[in-house]
PDB file of C-alpha atoms in Angstrom:
ATOM      1  CA  ASN K 812      -0.146  -0.184   0.090  1.00 63.00           C
ATOM      2  CA  GLN K 813       2.372   2.780  -1.267  1.00 73.00           C
ATOM      3  CA  ASP K 814       1.784   6.084  -2.951  1.00 79.00           C
ATOM      4  CA  LEU K 815       1.881   5.656  -6.912  1.00 84.00           C
ATOM      5  CA  CYS K 816       3.349   8.310  -9.245  1.00 86.00           C
ATOM      6  CA  ILE K 817       2.754   7.492 -12.968  1.00 86.00           C
ATOM      7  CA  GLY K 818       2.985   9.604 -16.361  1.00 83.00           C
ATOM      8  CA  GLY K 819       5.125   9.925 -19.313  1.00 78.00           C
ATOM      9  CA  ALA K 820       4.520  10.621 -23.042  1.00 79.00           C
ATOM     10  CA  SER K 821       2.367   7.717 -23.694  1.00 83.00           C
ATOM     11  CA  PHE K 822      -1.152   6.785 -22.394  1.00 86.00           C
ATOM     12  CA  VAL K 823      -0.799   4.489 -19.303  1.00 88.00           C
ATOM     13  CA  SER K 824      -3.433   2.009 -18.649  1.00 88.00           C
ATOM     14  CA  LEU K 825      -3.459  -0.298 -15.651  1.00 88.00           C
ATOM     15  CA  THR K 826      -5.330  -3.490 -16.522  1.00 88.00           C
ATOM     16  CA  GLY K 827      -6.771  -6.028 -13.946  1.00 85.00           C
ATOM     17  CA  VAL K 828      -7.897  -5.424 -10.398  1.00 88.00           C
ATOM     18  CA  VAL K 829      -6.278  -2.405  -8.723  1.00 88.00           C
ATOM     19  CA  SER K 830      -6.501  -2.428  -5.020  1.00 90.00           C
ATOM     20  CA  GLY K 831      -5.081  -0.213  -2.338  1.00 90.00           C
ATOM     21  CA  THR K 832      -6.068   3.048  -0.501  1.00 92.00           C
ATOM     22  CA  ASN K 833      -3.111   5.279  -0.984  1.00 92.00           C
ATOM     23  CA  THR K 834      -3.046   8.285  -3.339  1.00 93.00           C
ATOM     24  CA  ILE K 835      -2.260   7.310  -7.514  1.00 92.00           C
ATOM     25  CA  THR K 836      -0.796  10.758  -8.854  1.00 92.00           C
ATOM     26  CA  HIS K 837      -0.643  11.103 -12.613  1.00 92.00           C
ATOM     27  CA  TYR K 838       1.934  13.629 -13.872  1.00 91.00           C
ATOM     28  CA  GLY K 839       2.377  14.897 -17.738  1.00 87.00           C
ATOM     29  CA  ILE K 840       0.433  15.591 -20.700  1.00 86.00           C
ATOM     30  CA  SER K 841      -0.345  11.772 -21.416  1.00 88.00           C
ATOM     31  CA  GLY K 842      -3.455  10.132 -20.046  1.00 89.00           C
ATOM     32  CA  PHE K 843      -4.066   7.626 -17.236  1.00 91.00           C
ATOM     33  CA  ARG K 844      -6.938   5.049 -16.826  1.00 89.00           C
ATOM     34  CA  PHE K 845      -8.253   1.862 -15.203  1.00 89.00           C
ATOM     35  CA  GLN K 846      -9.202  -0.909 -17.519  1.00 87.00           C
ATOM     36  CA  GLY K 847     -10.888  -3.681 -15.498  1.00 83.00           C
ATOM     37  CA  VAL K 848     -13.026  -3.722 -12.298  1.00 81.00           C
ATOM     38  CA  SER K 849     -11.083  -2.447  -9.286  1.00 87.00           C
ATOM     39  CA  THR K 850     -11.272  -2.169  -5.681  1.00 90.00           C
ATOM     40  CA  TYR K 851      -9.020   0.723  -5.508  1.00 92.00           C
ATOM     41  CA  SER K 852     -10.617   3.307  -2.897  1.00 93.00           C
ATOM     42  CA  GLY K 853      -7.846   6.073  -2.558  1.00 94.00           C
ATOM     43  CA  THR K 854      -7.570   9.579  -4.207  1.00 95.00           C
ATOM     44  CA  ILE K 855      -6.484   9.907  -7.869  1.00 94.00           C
ATOM     45  CA  SER K 856      -4.843  12.860  -8.511  1.00 94.00           C
ATOM     46  CA  SER K 857      -3.908  14.480 -11.979  1.00 93.00           C
ATOM     47  CA  GLU K 858      -1.349  17.333 -13.015  1.00 93.00           C
ATOM     48  CA  LEU K 859      -1.329  18.179 -16.594  1.00 91.00           C
ATOM     49  CA  GLY K 860      -3.025  15.239 -18.137  1.00 88.00           C
ATOM     50  CA  GLU K 861      -6.287  13.112 -18.427  1.00 91.00           C
ATOM     51  CA  ILE K 862      -7.826  10.619 -16.315  1.00 92.00           C
ATOM     52  CA  ARG K 863     -10.043   8.728 -18.478  1.00 88.00           C
ATOM     53  CA  ALA K 864     -12.950   7.076 -16.837  1.00 87.00           C
ATOM     54  CA  ASP K 865     -14.151   4.732 -19.627  1.00 82.00           C
ATOM     55  CA  THR K 866     -14.417   1.195 -18.182  1.00 79.00           C
ATOM     56  CA  GLN K 867     -17.730   0.632 -16.137  1.00 78.00           C
ATOM     57  CA  GLY K 868     -16.807  -0.524 -12.443  1.00 79.00           C
ATOM     58  CA  SER K 869     -13.247   0.660 -12.634  1.00 86.00           C
ATOM     59  CA  TYR K 870     -13.675   3.818 -10.287  1.00 89.00           C
ATOM     60  CA  ASN K 871     -16.655   2.446  -8.033  1.00 89.00           C
ATOM     61  CA  ASN K 872     -14.866   2.833  -4.880  1.00 92.00           C
ATOM     62  CA  VAL K 873     -12.363   5.960  -5.630  1.00 94.00           C
ATOM     63  CA  SER K 874     -12.716   8.408  -2.637  1.00 95.00           C
ATOM     64  CA  ALA K 875     -11.824  11.728  -4.270  1.00 97.00           C
ATOM     65  CA  PHE K 876     -10.441  13.273  -7.970  1.00 96.00           C
ATOM     66  CA  ASN K 877      -7.947  16.222  -7.599  1.00 97.00           C
ATOM     67  CA  ILE K 878      -7.374  17.584 -11.073  1.00 97.00           C
ATOM     68  CA  LYS K 879      -4.855  20.324 -11.941  1.00 96.00           C
ATOM     69  CA  ASN K 880      -4.232  21.769 -15.333  1.00 95.00           C
ATOM     70  CA  GLY K 881      -5.914  18.546 -16.610  1.00 93.00           C
ATOM     71  CA  VAL K 882      -9.296  16.689 -17.256  1.00 94.00           C
ATOM     72  CA  LEU K 883     -11.398  13.873 -15.937  1.00 94.00           C
ATOM     73  CA  GLN K 884     -12.809  12.508 -19.001  1.00 90.00           C
ATOM     74  CA  ILE K 885     -15.880  10.401 -18.431  1.00 87.00           C
ATOM     75  CA  VAL K 886     -16.527   8.346 -21.891  1.00 82.00           C
ATOM     76  CA  HIS K 887     -19.554   6.223 -22.053  1.00 76.00           C
ATOM     77  CA  PRO K 888     -19.586   3.501 -24.598  1.00 69.00           C
ATOM     78  CA  THR K 889     -21.434   3.635 -27.649  1.00 62.00           C
ATOM     79  CA  ASN K 890     -24.746   1.721 -28.559  1.00 56.00           C
ATOM     80  CA  VAL K 891     -25.845   1.598 -25.072  1.00 60.00           C
ATOM     81  CA  ASN K 892     -27.991   3.715 -23.229  1.00 60.00           C
ATOM     82  CA  VAL K 893     -26.614   4.117 -19.712  1.00 64.00           C
ATOM     83  CA  VAL K 894     -26.868   5.349 -16.366  1.00 64.00           C
ATOM     84  CA  GLY K 895     -23.417   6.180 -15.233  1.00 61.00           C
ATOM     85  CA  THR K 896     -21.293   4.536 -12.639  1.00 60.00           C
ATOM     86  CA  LYS K 897     -17.952   5.901 -13.984  1.00 78.00           C
ATOM     87  CA  PRO K 898     -16.877   7.820 -10.857  1.00 85.00           C
ATOM     88  CA  PRO K 899     -18.708   7.187  -7.565  1.00 86.00           C
ATOM     89  CA  ASP K 900     -21.823   9.426  -7.263  1.00 87.00           C
ATOM     90  CA  LEU K 901     -20.421  10.877  -4.025  1.00 90.00           C
ATOM     91  CA  ALA K 902     -16.779  11.146  -4.739  1.00 94.00           C
ATOM     92  CA  PRO K 903     -15.657  14.861  -4.380  1.00 97.00           C
ATOM     93  CA  ILE K 904     -13.903  16.081  -7.669  1.00 97.00           C
ATOM     94  CA  ASN K 905     -11.468  19.234  -7.141  1.00 98.00           C
ATOM     95  CA  LEU K 906     -10.708  21.318  -9.871  1.00 97.00           C
ATOM     96  CA  THR K 907      -7.315  23.484 -10.062  1.00 97.00           C
ATOM     97  CA  SER K 908      -7.583  24.933 -13.573  1.00 96.00           C
ATOM     98  CA  GLY K 909      -9.090  21.716 -14.444  1.00 96.00           C
ATOM     99  CA  ARG K 910     -12.021  20.315 -16.708  1.00 95.00           C
ATOM    100  CA  LEU K 911     -14.845  17.913 -15.762  1.00 94.00           C
ATOM    101  CA  TYR K 912     -16.082  16.316 -19.233  1.00 89.00           C
ATOM    102  CA  PRO K 913     -18.616  13.382 -19.700  1.00 86.00           C
ATOM    103  CA  GLU K 914     -19.078  12.588 -23.429  1.00 80.00           C
ATOM    104  CA  ASN K 915     -20.645   9.771 -25.230  1.00 73.00           C
ATOM    105  CA  SER K 916     -17.802   7.786 -27.574  1.00 66.00           C
ATOM    106  CA  ALA K 917     -20.347   7.846 -30.456  1.00 55.00           C
ATOM    107  CA  PHE K 918     -19.444  11.651 -30.797  1.00 52.00           C
ATOM    108  CA  GLY K 919     -17.979  12.154 -34.119  1.00 51.00           C
ATOM    109  CA  GLY K 920     -18.108   8.558 -35.343  1.00 52.00           C
ATOM    110  CA  THR K 921     -19.607   7.188 -38.205  1.00 48.00           C
ATOM    111  CA  GLY K 922     -22.043   4.369 -38.287  1.00 47.00           C
ATOM    112  CA  LEU K 923     -22.490   4.696 -34.324  1.00 51.00           C
ATOM    113  CA  ASN K 924     -25.909   4.841 -32.932  1.00 53.00           C
ATOM    114  CA  PRO K 925     -27.120   8.668 -32.953  1.00 52.00           C
ATOM    115  CA  ALA K 926     -29.901   8.035 -30.375  1.00 57.00           C
ATOM    116  CA  PHE K 927     -27.320   6.789 -27.746  1.00 63.00           C
ATOM    117  CA  THR K 928     -27.998   8.948 -24.529  1.00 71.00           C
ATOM    118  CA  TYR K 929     -26.497   8.979 -21.035  1.00 75.00           C
ATOM    119  CA  THR K 930     -26.966  10.113 -17.545  1.00 79.00           C
ATOM    120  CA  GLU K 931     -24.115  10.587 -15.339  1.00 84.00           C
ATOM    121  CA  THR K 932     -23.947  12.019 -11.669  1.00 87.00           C
ATOM    122  CA  VAL K 933     -21.005  13.150  -9.957  1.00 91.00           C
ATOM    123  CA  GLY K 934     -20.177  14.187  -6.298  1.00 93.00           C
ATOM    124  CA  PRO K 935     -19.614  17.447  -4.973  1.00 97.00           C
ATOM    125  CA  VAL K 936     -17.417  19.475  -7.339  1.00 96.00           C
ATOM    126  CA  THR K 937     -15.101  22.221  -5.779  1.00 97.00           C
ATOM    127  CA  ILE K 938     -13.305  24.931  -8.007  1.00 96.00           C
ATOM    128  CA  LEU K 939     -10.217  25.588  -6.180  1.00 96.00           C
ATOM    129  CA  ALA K 940      -8.248  28.144  -8.265  1.00 96.00           C
ATOM    130  CA  GLY K 941      -7.658  29.326 -11.814  1.00 96.00           C
ATOM    131  CA  ASN K 942      -9.823  28.833 -15.023  1.00 95.00           C
ATOM    132  CA  ASN K 943     -12.007  25.609 -14.802  1.00 96.00           C
ATOM    133  CA  GLN K 944     -14.473  24.155 -17.198  1.00 95.00           C
ATOM    134  CA  ILE K 945     -17.551  21.752 -16.637  1.00 94.00           C
ATOM    135  CA  GLY K 946     -18.853  20.556 -20.087  1.00 87.00           C
ATOM    136  CA  MET K 947     -20.306  17.651 -22.022  1.00 82.00           C
ATOM    137  CA  ARG K 948     -20.418  16.311 -25.348  1.00 75.00           C
ATOM    138  CA  ALA K 949     -23.222  14.099 -26.979  1.00 66.00           C
ATOM    139  CA  MET K 950     -24.182  12.648 -30.143  1.00 60.00           C
ATOM    140  CA  ALA K 951     -27.760  12.583 -29.703  1.00 54.00           C
ATOM    141  CA  THR K 952     -30.310  13.487 -32.120  1.00 58.00           C
ATOM    142  CA  THR K 953     -33.262  12.053 -30.094  1.00 60.00           C
ATOM    143  CA  GLY K 954     -33.152  11.464 -26.212  1.00 60.00           C
ATOM    144  CA  SER K 955     -31.208  13.244 -23.847  1.00 69.00           C
ATOM    145  CA  ASN K 956     -27.744  13.308 -22.153  1.00 74.00           C
ATOM    146  CA  THR K 957     -27.662  14.762 -18.467  1.00 80.00           C
ATOM    147  CA  LEU K 958     -24.937  15.701 -16.349  1.00 84.00           C
ATOM    148  CA  THR K 959     -26.115  16.028 -12.409  1.00 88.00           C
ATOM    149  CA  ILE K 960     -23.617  17.563 -10.310  1.00 92.00           C
ATOM    150  CA  ALA K 961     -24.203  16.789  -6.286  1.00 94.00           C
ATOM    151  CA  SER K 962     -22.804  20.334  -4.999  1.00 95.00           C
ATOM    152  CA  LEU K 963     -20.836  22.968  -6.638  1.00 95.00           C
ATOM    153  CA  SER K 964     -18.705  25.343  -4.440  1.00 96.00           C
ATOM    154  CA  LYS K 965     -16.028  27.767  -5.752  1.00 94.00           C
ATOM    155  CA  PRO K 966     -14.245  29.329  -2.109  1.00 92.00           C
ATOM    156  CA  ASN K 967     -12.084  31.594  -4.034  1.00 91.00           C
ATOM    157  CA  ALA K 968     -13.985  34.583  -5.691  1.00 88.00           C
ATOM    158  CA  ALA K 969     -10.867  34.766  -8.121  1.00 87.00           C
ATOM    159  CA  THR K 970     -11.205  31.541  -9.970  1.00 91.00           C
ATOM    160  CA  THR K 971     -13.513  31.427 -13.147  1.00 93.00           C
ATOM    161  CA  LEU K 972     -15.962  28.508 -14.193  1.00 92.00           C
ATOM    162  CA  GLN K 973     -16.845  27.855 -17.821  1.00 92.00           C
ATOM    163  CA  LEU K 974     -20.230  25.755 -18.431  1.00 88.00           C
ATOM    164  CA  SER K 975     -20.426  24.166 -22.061  1.00 84.00           C
ATOM    165  CA  VAL K 976     -22.435  21.664 -24.138  1.00 78.00           C
ATOM    166  CA  ASP K 977     -21.150  20.330 -27.280  1.00 74.00           C
ATOM    167  CA  SER K 978     -23.903  18.390 -29.075  1.00 65.00           C
ATOM    168  CA  VAL K 979     -25.551  18.067 -32.588  1.00 58.00           C
ATOM    169  CA  PRO K 980     -28.169  20.844 -33.096  1.00 53.00           C
ATOM    170  CA  SER K 981     -31.338  18.519 -32.591  1.00 50.00           C
ATOM    171  CA  GLY K 982     -29.804  16.848 -29.440  1.00 52.00           C
ATOM    172  CA  GLY K 983     -30.980  17.412 -26.006  1.00 54.00           C
ATOM    173  CA  SER K 984     -28.207  17.830 -23.528  1.00 55.00           C
ATOM    174  CA  GLN K 985     -28.438  19.336 -20.131  1.00 53.00           C
ATOM    175  CA  LEU K 986     -26.083  20.192 -17.128  1.00 56.00           C
ATOM    176  CA  GLY K 987     -28.123  20.056 -13.759  1.00 52.00           C
TER     177      GLY K 987
END
């Protein structure tokens, strides 16, 4: 049960069961993800890169996400209408010049289901410092896509928050 620091020029994927409670810190411009059902229950931190939550069951027990100059990208699989369980619904997300960005993987694809929809709920989001963004992207010509945030706080008045929705013109996406 040791802290783990990872990063580099290439995307880092941990496969199989990841367990433990100590902090995992990702450094650098590349990405990091769990690929496989995990029992890990510590904090995941990222400085400058991407944490990609794209495998159902991989992040169910994570206690918190700290994103600094990076992104927590929640990717839902195509051709399945899902209620998200990627990050735990109660895990705090702390952004310092960071970005929270769920999307469906059908966006921009060809031959994929344009009616694909998702619903994602995340825990409390705290905007700590810098310029931050909460957005979502969806390729839904019917149905809807929803991001629900348990609570949102911005304790430092000097920080900024941008909200965005990228969707096809007839799609229904909402931040809630």
